[in-house]
PDB file of C-alpha atoms in Angstrom:
ATOM      1  CA  MET A   1      69.474-190.577  45.826  1.00 61.00           C
ATOM      2  CA  LYS A   2      72.886-189.266  46.969  1.00 79.00           C
ATOM      3  CA  LYS A   3      71.691-185.712  46.857  1.00 84.00           C
ATOM      4  CA  PHE A   4      68.566-186.346  48.777  1.00 87.00           C
ATOM      5  CA  PHE A   5      70.500-188.361  51.380  1.00 83.00           C
ATOM      6  CA  ARG A   6      73.011-185.368  51.743  1.00 88.00           C
ATOM      7  CA  PHE A   7      70.017-182.949  51.968  1.00 88.00           C
ATOM      8  CA  LEU A   8      68.566-184.900  54.881  1.00 92.00           C
ATOM      9  CA  ILE A   9      71.941-185.210  56.637  1.00 92.00           C
ATOM     10  CA  TYR A  10      72.617-181.432  56.381  1.00 92.00           C
ATOM     11  CA  ARG A  11      69.139-180.592  57.104  1.00 91.00           C
ATOM     12  CA  TYR A  12      68.748-182.332  60.557  1.00 91.00           C
ATOM     13  CA  ASP A  13      71.448-182.097  63.234  1.00 93.00           C
ATOM     14  CA  PHE A  14      70.900-185.541  64.766  1.00 94.00           C
ATOM     15  CA  LEU A  15      71.333-187.156  61.256  1.00 95.00           C
ATOM     16  CA  PHE A  16      74.383-184.941  60.743  1.00 95.00           C
ATOM     17  CA  TYR A  17      75.925-185.939  64.019  1.00 95.00           C
ATOM     18  CA  PHE A  18      75.175-189.623  63.654  1.00 95.00           C
ATOM     19  CA  TYR A  19      76.467-189.835  60.076  1.00 96.00           C
ATOM     20  CA  TYR A  20      79.613-188.029  60.690  1.00 96.00           C
ATOM     21  CA  ARG A  21      80.301-189.576  64.170  1.00 95.00           C
ATOM     22  CA  TYR A  22      79.616-193.262  63.310  1.00 96.00           C
ATOM     23  CA  CYS A  23      79.399-193.823  59.539  1.00 94.00           C
ATOM     24  CA  TRP A  24      81.694-191.396  57.827  1.00 96.00           C
ATOM     25  CA  LYS A  25      85.280-192.305  57.258  1.00 96.00           C
ATOM     26  CA  PRO A  26      87.744-189.434  56.501  1.00 96.00           C
ATOM     27  CA  SER A  27      89.422-189.933  52.979  1.00 94.00           C
ATOM     28  CA  SER A  28      91.848-186.964  52.872  1.00 95.00           C
ATOM     29  CA  SER A  29      94.984-186.641  54.976  1.00 96.00           C
ATOM     30  CA  LEU A  30      93.689-183.337  56.154  1.00 97.00           C
ATOM     31  CA  ASP A  31      90.328-184.908  57.409  1.00 97.00           C
ATOM     32  CA  VAL A  32      92.235-187.915  59.018  1.00 97.00           C
ATOM     33  CA  PHE A  33      94.208-185.391  60.995  1.00 98.00           C
ATOM     34  CA  LEU A  34      91.309-183.141  62.032  1.00 98.00           C
ATOM     35  CA  ASN A  35      88.984-185.966  62.904  1.00 98.00           C
ATOM     36  CA  ALA A  36      91.549-187.563  65.221  1.00 97.00           C
ATOM     37  CA  LEU A  37      92.346-184.041  66.717  1.00 97.00           C
ATOM     38  CA  SER A  38      88.584-183.200  67.265  1.00 97.00           C
ATOM     39  CA  ARG A  39      87.702-186.630  68.856  1.00 95.00           C
ATOM     40  CA  LYS A  40      90.484-186.376  71.418  1.00 93.00           C
ATOM     41  CA  LYS A  41      89.908-182.775  72.423  1.00 90.00           C
ATOM     42  CA  LYS A  42      86.893-181.424  74.422  1.00 88.00           C
ATOM     43  CA  ASN A  43      85.922-177.725  74.466  1.00 93.00           C
ATOM     44  CA  PHE A  44      87.770-177.169  71.149  1.00 98.00           C
ATOM     45  CA  TYR A  45      88.368-173.670  70.333  1.00 98.00           C
ATOM     46  CA  PHE A  46      89.317-172.355  66.837  1.00 99.00           C
ATOM     47  CA  ILE A  47      89.845-169.330  64.639  1.00 99.00           C
ATOM     48  CA  HIS A  48      89.347-169.687  60.959  1.00 99.00           C
ATOM     49  CA  ILE A  49      90.627-166.695  58.933  1.00 98.00           C
ATOM     50  CA  GLY A  50      89.126-166.382  55.299  1.00 97.00           C
ATOM     51  CA  ALA A  51      86.194-168.391  56.204  1.00 97.00           C
ATOM     52  CA  ASN A  52      83.963-167.438  53.176  1.00 96.00           C
ATOM     53  CA  ASP A  53      80.539-168.901  53.624  1.00 96.00           C
ATOM     54  CA  GLY A  54      81.631-171.340  56.218  1.00 96.00           C
ATOM     55  CA  VAL A  55      80.205-174.408  54.600  1.00 96.00           C
ATOM     56  CA  GLN A  56      81.154-175.014  50.927  1.00 93.00           C
ATOM     57  CA  ASN A  57      84.677-176.296  50.597  1.00 92.00           C
ATOM     58  CA  ASP A  58      85.263-175.677  54.268  1.00 96.00           C
ATOM     59  CA  PRO A  59      87.075-178.585  55.912  1.00 96.00           C
ATOM     60  CA  LEU A  60      86.151-177.351  59.413  1.00 98.00           C
ATOM     61  CA  TYR A  61      82.401-177.211  59.082  1.00 98.00           C
ATOM     62  CA  LYS A  62      81.702-180.826  59.867  1.00 97.00           C
ATOM     63  CA  TYR A  63      83.759-180.635  63.112  1.00 98.00           C
ATOM     64  CA  ILE A  64      82.324-177.321  64.033  1.00 98.00           C
ATOM     65  CA  ARG A  65      78.699-178.754  63.743  1.00 97.00           C
ATOM     66  CA  ARG A  66      79.351-182.457  64.825  1.00 97.00           C
ATOM     67  CA  ASP A  67      81.557-181.712  67.823  1.00 97.00           C
ATOM     68  CA  LYS A  68      80.225-178.240  68.691  1.00 97.00           C
ATOM     69  CA  TRP A  69      83.468-176.337  68.408  1.00 98.00           C
ATOM     70  CA  LYS A  70      83.758-172.871  69.824  1.00 98.00           C
ATOM     71  CA  GLY A  71      85.524-170.186  67.928  1.00 98.00           C
ATOM     72  CA  ILE A  72      85.531-167.365  65.463  1.00 99.00           C
ATOM     73  CA  LEU A  73      84.856-167.380  61.716  1.00 99.00           C
ATOM     74  CA  VAL A  74      86.642-164.237  60.181  1.00 98.00           C
ATOM     75  CA  GLU A  75      85.529-163.167  56.650  1.00 98.00           C
ATOM     76  CA  PRO A  76      86.103-159.642  55.331  1.00 98.00           C
ATOM     77  CA  GLN A  77      83.710-159.566  52.148  1.00 97.00           C
ATOM     78  CA  LYS A  78      80.393-157.993  53.278  1.00 97.00           C
ATOM     79  CA  GLU A  79      78.047-160.015  50.956  1.00 96.00           C
ATOM     80  CA  ILE A  80      79.850-163.282  51.729  1.00 96.00           C
ATOM     81  CA  CYS A  81      79.815-162.476  55.378  1.00 97.00           C
ATOM     82  CA  ARG A  82      76.219-162.039  55.188  1.00 97.00           C
ATOM     83  CA  ARG A  83      75.958-165.569  53.844  1.00 97.00           C
ATOM     84  CA  LEU A  84      78.234-166.804  56.634  1.00 98.00           C
ATOM     85  CA  ARG A  85      75.999-165.362  59.208  1.00 98.00           C
ATOM     86  CA  GLU A  86      72.869-166.928  57.642  1.00 97.00           C
ATOM     87  CA  ASN A  87      74.704-170.334  57.562  1.00 96.00           C
ATOM     88  CA  TYR A  88      75.528-170.103  61.257  1.00 97.00           C
ATOM     89  CA  ARG A  89      72.347-168.292  62.447  1.00 95.00           C
ATOM     90  CA  ASN A  90      71.404-171.289  64.736  1.00 93.00           C
ATOM     91  CA  ASN A  91      74.966-171.830  65.974  1.00 95.00           C
ATOM     92  CA  GLN A  92      75.455-170.231  69.409  1.00 94.00           C
ATOM     93  CA  HIS A  93      79.095-171.544  69.781  1.00 96.00           C
ATOM     94  CA  VAL A  94      80.557-169.479  66.870  1.00 98.00           C
ATOM     95  CA  ILE A  95      81.241-165.810  66.555  1.00 98.00           C
ATOM     96  CA  ILE A  96      81.248-164.119  63.138  1.00 98.00           C
ATOM     97  CA  GLU A  97      83.762-161.247  62.583  1.00 98.00           C
ATOM     98  CA  ASN A  98      83.393-159.227  59.355  1.00 98.00           C
ATOM     99  CA  ALA A  99      86.948-158.108  58.922  1.00 98.00           C
ATOM    100  CA  ALA A 100      90.333-159.118  57.695  1.00 98.00           C
ATOM    101  CA  ILE A 101      93.415-159.783  59.684  1.00 98.00           C
ATOM    102  CA  ASP A 102      96.368-157.682  58.867  1.00 97.00           C
ATOM    103  CA  HIS A 103      99.448-156.143  60.362  1.00 97.00           C
ATOM    104  CA  PHE A 104      97.650-152.904  61.060  1.00 97.00           C
ATOM    105  CA  ALA A 105      94.053-151.859  61.802  1.00 98.00           C
ATOM    106  CA  GLY A 106      92.283-149.704  59.201  1.00 98.00           C
ATOM    107  CA  GLU A 107      90.916-150.190  55.721  1.00 98.00           C
ATOM    108  CA  ARG A 108      92.377-151.945  52.795  1.00 97.00           C
ATOM    109  CA  VAL A 109      91.452-152.889  49.256  1.00 98.00           C
ATOM    110  CA  LEU A 110      90.508-156.414  48.570  1.00 97.00           C
ATOM    111  CA  TYR A 111      90.680-157.643  44.853  1.00 97.00           C
ATOM    112  CA  LYS A 112      87.884-159.972  43.753  1.00 97.00           C
ATOM    113  CA  ILE A 113      85.929-161.269  40.652  1.00 96.00           C
ATOM    114  CA  SER A 114      83.665-158.595  39.506  1.00 96.00           C
ATOM    115  CA  PHE A 115      80.851-160.592  37.916  1.00 94.00           C
ATOM    116  CA  SER A 116      80.155-163.456  40.316  1.00 95.00           C
ATOM    117  CA  ASN A 117      79.598-163.959  44.017  1.00 94.00           C
ATOM    118  CA  SER A 118      79.530-167.715  43.717  1.00 95.00           C
ATOM    119  CA  ARG A 119      81.655-169.666  46.000  1.00 95.00           C
ATOM    120  CA  TRP A 120      84.273-170.352  43.409  1.00 96.00           C
ATOM    121  CA  ALA A 121      84.641-166.607  42.646  1.00 96.00           C
ATOM    122  CA  SER A 122      84.569-165.317  46.149  1.00 95.00           C
ATOM    123  CA  GLY A 123      87.210-167.877  47.260  1.00 95.00           C
ATOM    124  CA  LEU A 124      89.676-166.146  44.855  1.00 96.00           C
ATOM    125  CA  SER A 125      89.405-162.749  46.672  1.00 96.00           C
ATOM    126  CA  SER A 126      92.782-161.529  47.749  1.00 95.00           C
ATOM    127  CA  PHE A 127      94.729-158.651  48.961  1.00 94.00           C
ATOM    128  CA  LEU A 128      97.232-159.398  46.115  1.00 94.00           C
ATOM    129  CA  LYS A 129      95.712-158.448  42.798  1.00 95.00           C
ATOM    130  CA  GLU A 130      98.434-160.815  40.957  1.00 95.00           C
ATOM    131  CA  GLU A 131      96.761-163.855  42.728  1.00 95.00           C
ATOM    132  CA  VAL A 132      93.432-163.068  41.113  1.00 96.00           C
ATOM    133  CA  GLN A 133      95.077-162.204  37.783  1.00 96.00           C
ATOM    134  CA  LYS A 134      96.998-165.402  37.924  1.00 95.00           C
ATOM    135  CA  MET A 135      93.612-167.410  38.123  1.00 95.00           C
ATOM    136  CA  ILE A 136      92.331-165.419  35.121  1.00 95.00           C
ATOM    137  CA  ASP A 137      95.598-166.027  33.117  1.00 95.00           C
ATOM    138  CA  ALA A 138      95.254-169.790  33.770  1.00 95.00           C
ATOM    139  CA  GLY A 139      91.760-169.985  32.316  1.00 95.00           C
ATOM    140  CA  TYR A 140      90.076-171.027  35.397  1.00 96.00           C
ATOM    141  CA  VAL A 141      87.871-168.019  35.858  1.00 95.00           C
ATOM    142  CA  ALA A 142      86.558-168.300  32.261  1.00 95.00           C
ATOM    143  CA  LYS A 143      85.939-172.045  32.710  1.00 96.00           C
ATOM    144  CA  LYS A 144      84.092-171.599  35.877  1.00 95.00           C
ATOM    145  CA  ALA A 145      82.115-168.739  34.425  1.00 94.00           C
ATOM    146  CA  GLU A 146      80.936-170.861  31.595  1.00 95.00           C
ATOM    147  CA  GLU A 147      79.956-173.631  34.015  1.00 95.00           C
ATOM    148  CA  GLU A 148      77.908-171.139  35.958  1.00 94.00           C
ATOM    149  CA  GLY A 149      76.295-169.643  32.787  1.00 94.00           C
ATOM    150  CA  VAL A 150      77.710-166.202  33.548  1.00 92.00           C
ATOM    151  CA  ALA A 151      78.606-163.674  30.837  1.00 91.00           C
ATOM    152  CA  LEU A 152      82.100-162.388  30.869  1.00 94.00           C
ATOM    153  CA  PRO A 153      82.702-158.624  30.728  1.00 94.00           C
ATOM    154  CA  PRO A 154      84.024-157.831  27.139  1.00 93.00           C
ATOM    155  CA  ASP A 155      87.146-156.232  28.498  1.00 93.00           C
ATOM    156  CA  PRO A 156      89.211-158.661  30.713  1.00 90.00           C
ATOM    157  CA  ALA A 157      90.408-155.506  32.508  1.00 91.00           C
ATOM    158  CA  ASP A 158      86.909-155.471  34.126  1.00 95.00           C
ATOM    159  CA  TRP A 159      87.051-158.931  35.526  1.00 97.00           C
ATOM    160  CA  ILE A 160      88.609-157.750  38.634  1.00 97.00           C
ATOM    161  CA  ALA A 161      86.609-155.362  41.015  1.00 97.00           C
ATOM    162  CA  THR A 162      87.780-153.969  44.537  1.00 97.00           C
ATOM    163  CA  GLU A 163      86.114-153.728  47.811  1.00 98.00           C
ATOM    164  CA  LYS A 164      87.230-151.730  50.696  1.00 98.00           C
ATOM    165  CA  ILE A 165      87.388-153.857  53.739  1.00 97.00           C
ATOM    166  CA  ARG A 166      87.854-153.340  57.397  1.00 98.00           C
ATOM    167  CA  CYS A 167      91.181-154.747  58.814  1.00 98.00           C
ATOM    168  CA  ILE A 168      92.075-155.617  62.418  1.00 98.00           C
ATOM    169  CA  THR A 169      95.130-157.144  63.935  1.00 98.00           C
ATOM    170  CA  PHE A 170      95.252-160.623  65.367  1.00 98.00           C
ATOM    171  CA  MET A 171      95.924-159.072  68.789  1.00 97.00           C
ATOM    172  CA  ASP A 172      92.859-156.805  68.352  1.00 97.00           C
ATOM    173  CA  LEU A 173      90.708-160.069  67.789  1.00 98.00           C
ATOM    174  CA  VAL A 174      92.283-161.779  70.923  1.00 97.00           C
ATOM    175  CA  LYS A 175      91.521-158.669  72.960  1.00 97.00           C
ATOM    176  CA  GLN A 176      88.109-158.164  71.811  1.00 97.00           C
ATOM    177  CA  TYR A 177      86.938-161.721  72.651  1.00 97.00           C
ATOM    178  CA  ASN A 178      89.230-162.184  75.673  1.00 96.00           C
ATOM    179  CA  ILE A 179      90.956-165.300  73.990  1.00 95.00           C
ATOM    180  CA  GLU A 180      93.452-166.996  76.269  1.00 92.00           C
ATOM    181  CA  ALA A 181      94.094-170.263  74.424  1.00 95.00           C
ATOM    182  CA  VAL A 182      93.391-171.596  70.773  1.00 98.00           C
ATOM    183  CA  ASP A 183      93.534-175.172  69.610  1.00 98.00           C
ATOM    184  CA  LEU A 184      93.548-174.386  65.956  1.00 99.00           C
ATOM    185  CA  VAL A 185      94.109-171.529  63.680  1.00 99.00           C
ATOM    186  CA  MET A 186      93.418-171.976  59.920  1.00 98.00           C
ATOM    187  CA  THR A 187      94.156-169.417  57.196  1.00 98.00           C
ATOM    188  CA  ASP A 188      92.861-169.586  53.726  1.00 95.00           C
ATOM    189  CA  VAL A 189      93.612-166.234  52.260  1.00 95.00           C
ATOM    190  CA  GLU A 190      94.884-166.689  48.691  1.00 91.00           C
ATOM    191  CA  GLY A 191      98.649-165.948  48.983  1.00 94.00           C
ATOM    192  CA  TYR A 192      98.616-163.863  52.280  1.00 96.00           C
ATOM    193  CA  ASP A 193      98.813-166.734  54.711  1.00 97.00           C
ATOM    194  CA  PHE A 194     102.326-166.074  55.797  1.00 98.00           C
ATOM    195  CA  GLU A 195     101.699-162.622  56.569  1.00 97.00           C
ATOM    196  CA  ILE A 196      98.841-163.387  58.758  1.00 98.00           C
ATOM    197  CA  ILE A 197     100.832-166.130  60.544  1.00 98.00           C
ATOM    198  CA  LYS A 198     103.403-163.526  61.284  1.00 98.00           C
ATOM    199  CA  THR A 199     100.904-161.572  63.117  1.00 98.00           C
ATOM    200  CA  ILE A 200      99.843-164.191  65.538  1.00 98.00           C
ATOM    201  CA  PRO A 201     100.824-163.060  69.160  1.00 97.00           C
ATOM    202  CA  PHE A 202     102.808-166.130  70.033  1.00 97.00           C
ATOM    203  CA  HIS A 203     104.112-164.338  73.117  1.00 94.00           C
ATOM    204  CA  HIS A 204     100.423-164.231  74.224  1.00 93.00           C
ATOM    205  CA  MET A 205      99.346-167.764  73.148  1.00 94.00           C
ATOM    206  CA  LYS A 206     100.613-170.616  71.044  1.00 96.00           C
ATOM    207  CA  PRO A 207      97.705-172.503  69.141  1.00 98.00           C
ATOM    208  CA  GLU A 208      98.293-176.204  69.166  1.00 98.00           C
ATOM    209  CA  VAL A 209      97.833-176.376  65.484  1.00 99.00           C
ATOM    210  CA  ILE A 210      98.086-173.964  62.585  1.00 99.00           C
ATOM    211  CA  ILE A 211      96.843-174.953  59.220  1.00 98.00           C
ATOM    212  CA  TYR A 212      97.453-172.634  56.314  1.00 98.00           C
ATOM    213  CA  GLU A 213      97.097-172.744  52.542  1.00 96.00           C
ATOM    214  CA  HIS A 214     100.388-172.955  50.861  1.00 96.00           C
ATOM    215  CA  SER A 215      99.364-173.518  47.162  1.00 93.00           C
ATOM    216  CA  HIS A 216      99.438-169.694  46.588  1.00 93.00           C
ATOM    217  CA  LEU A 217     102.810-169.128  48.345  1.00 95.00           C
ATOM    218  CA  ALA A 218     105.990-168.839  46.272  1.00 93.00           C
ATOM    219  CA  GLU A 219     108.656-171.407  46.997  1.00 95.00           C
ATOM    220  CA  LYS A 220     110.609-168.861  48.976  1.00 96.00           C
ATOM    221  CA  ALA A 221     107.679-167.755  51.042  1.00 96.00           C
ATOM    222  CA  ARG A 222     106.847-171.478  51.710  1.00 96.00           C
ATOM    223  CA  GLU A 223     110.343-172.221  52.951  1.00 97.00           C
ATOM    224  CA  GLU A 224     110.320-168.870  55.114  1.00 98.00           C
ATOM    225  CA  CYS A 225     106.997-169.763  56.659  1.00 98.00           C
ATOM    226  CA  ARG A 226     108.224-173.222  57.525  1.00 97.00           C
ATOM    227  CA  GLN A 227     111.314-171.903  59.208  1.00 98.00           C
ATOM    228  CA  TYR A 228     109.433-169.179  60.985  1.00 98.00           C
ATOM    229  CA  LEU A 229     106.936-171.759  62.542  1.00 98.00           C
ATOM    230  CA  GLU A 230     109.851-174.050  63.428  1.00 98.00           C
ATOM    231  CA  SER A 231     111.472-171.196  65.278  1.00 98.00           C
ATOM    232  CA  MET A 232     108.294-170.598  67.320  1.00 98.00           C
ATOM    233  CA  GLY A 233     108.312-174.208  68.369  1.00 98.00           C
ATOM    234  CA  TYR A 234     106.160-175.961  65.700  1.00 98.00           C
ATOM    235  CA  ALA A 235     106.857-179.134  63.581  1.00 98.00           C
ATOM    236  CA  ILE A 236     105.407-179.516  60.290  1.00 98.00           C
ATOM    237  CA  VAL A 237     103.384-182.814  60.424  1.00 97.00           C
ATOM    238  CA  LEU A 238     101.576-182.646  57.129  1.00 94.00           C
ATOM    239  CA  VAL A 239     101.889-181.245  53.739  1.00 94.00           C
ATOM    240  CA  ASP A 240      99.227-182.147  51.139  1.00 94.00           C
ATOM    241  CA  GLU A 241      98.477-180.598  47.682  1.00 92.00           C
ATOM    242  CA  SER A 242      97.074-177.276  49.182  1.00 94.00           C
ATOM    243  CA  ASP A 243      97.559-177.130  52.913  1.00 97.00           C
ATOM    244  CA  THR A 244     100.355-177.540  55.488  1.00 98.00           C
ATOM    245  CA  ILE A 245      99.737-178.452  59.096  1.00 98.00           C
ATOM    246  CA  ALA A 246     102.100-177.237  61.850  1.00 98.00           C
ATOM    247  CA  GLN A 247     101.685-178.737  65.416  1.00 98.00           C
ATOM    248  CA  LEU A 248     103.297-177.327  68.494  1.00 98.00           C
ATOM    249  CA  LYS A 249     105.995-179.626  69.728  1.00 95.00           C
ATOM    250  CA  GLN A 250     105.254-181.262  73.196  1.00 82.00           C
TER     251      GLN A 250
END
């Protein structure tokens, strides 16, 4: 019954809007924050870097759809970006950018799980091979493959594949789409979050809120990221199990 109810909600826009506007109560601290932010702000503009398919395990999806956020979903993986475009084919408010954000424009190698494109696998893709290997060593990859019913390659060295992806800078993105102000920047890039935050052109614009995944950052990088954002005028307002929220001081 719950699955059928969820199917109906996600199938019809008016049901989706009604449920998430009037019935749904946020349970996570991240959703409490985002729900309050979205309700008070009109003409909301966002940039989500590492958007994956834009729906599964995406904390922004309900607000993009419910409150008609405008913005950009950035996803470098070609096959995953194809899914992202399909998921947002009827949304005229959102731009899909098939690229990665980096310090320099060009091409770069992305490391990913070789034998599955499921959401759990594609979500592990990273510029940092050691981040993918870490999830293999922890047993997470083997466990998820078993749940999916996928055969593992006999040689563990073959569990990681590479994909050449297009990279642009944050400023390239800003110029391409004539972005003057952003309410929210969110990063979910498996250990590369601080590097991307350092490329935000704060001299050109200061997003009101920056949300980044800290769970793959080393302790030193976490602290350096916090200090960097504070030096740019932000306060850390929430730290949960996976994410950190920084908000521009008034």
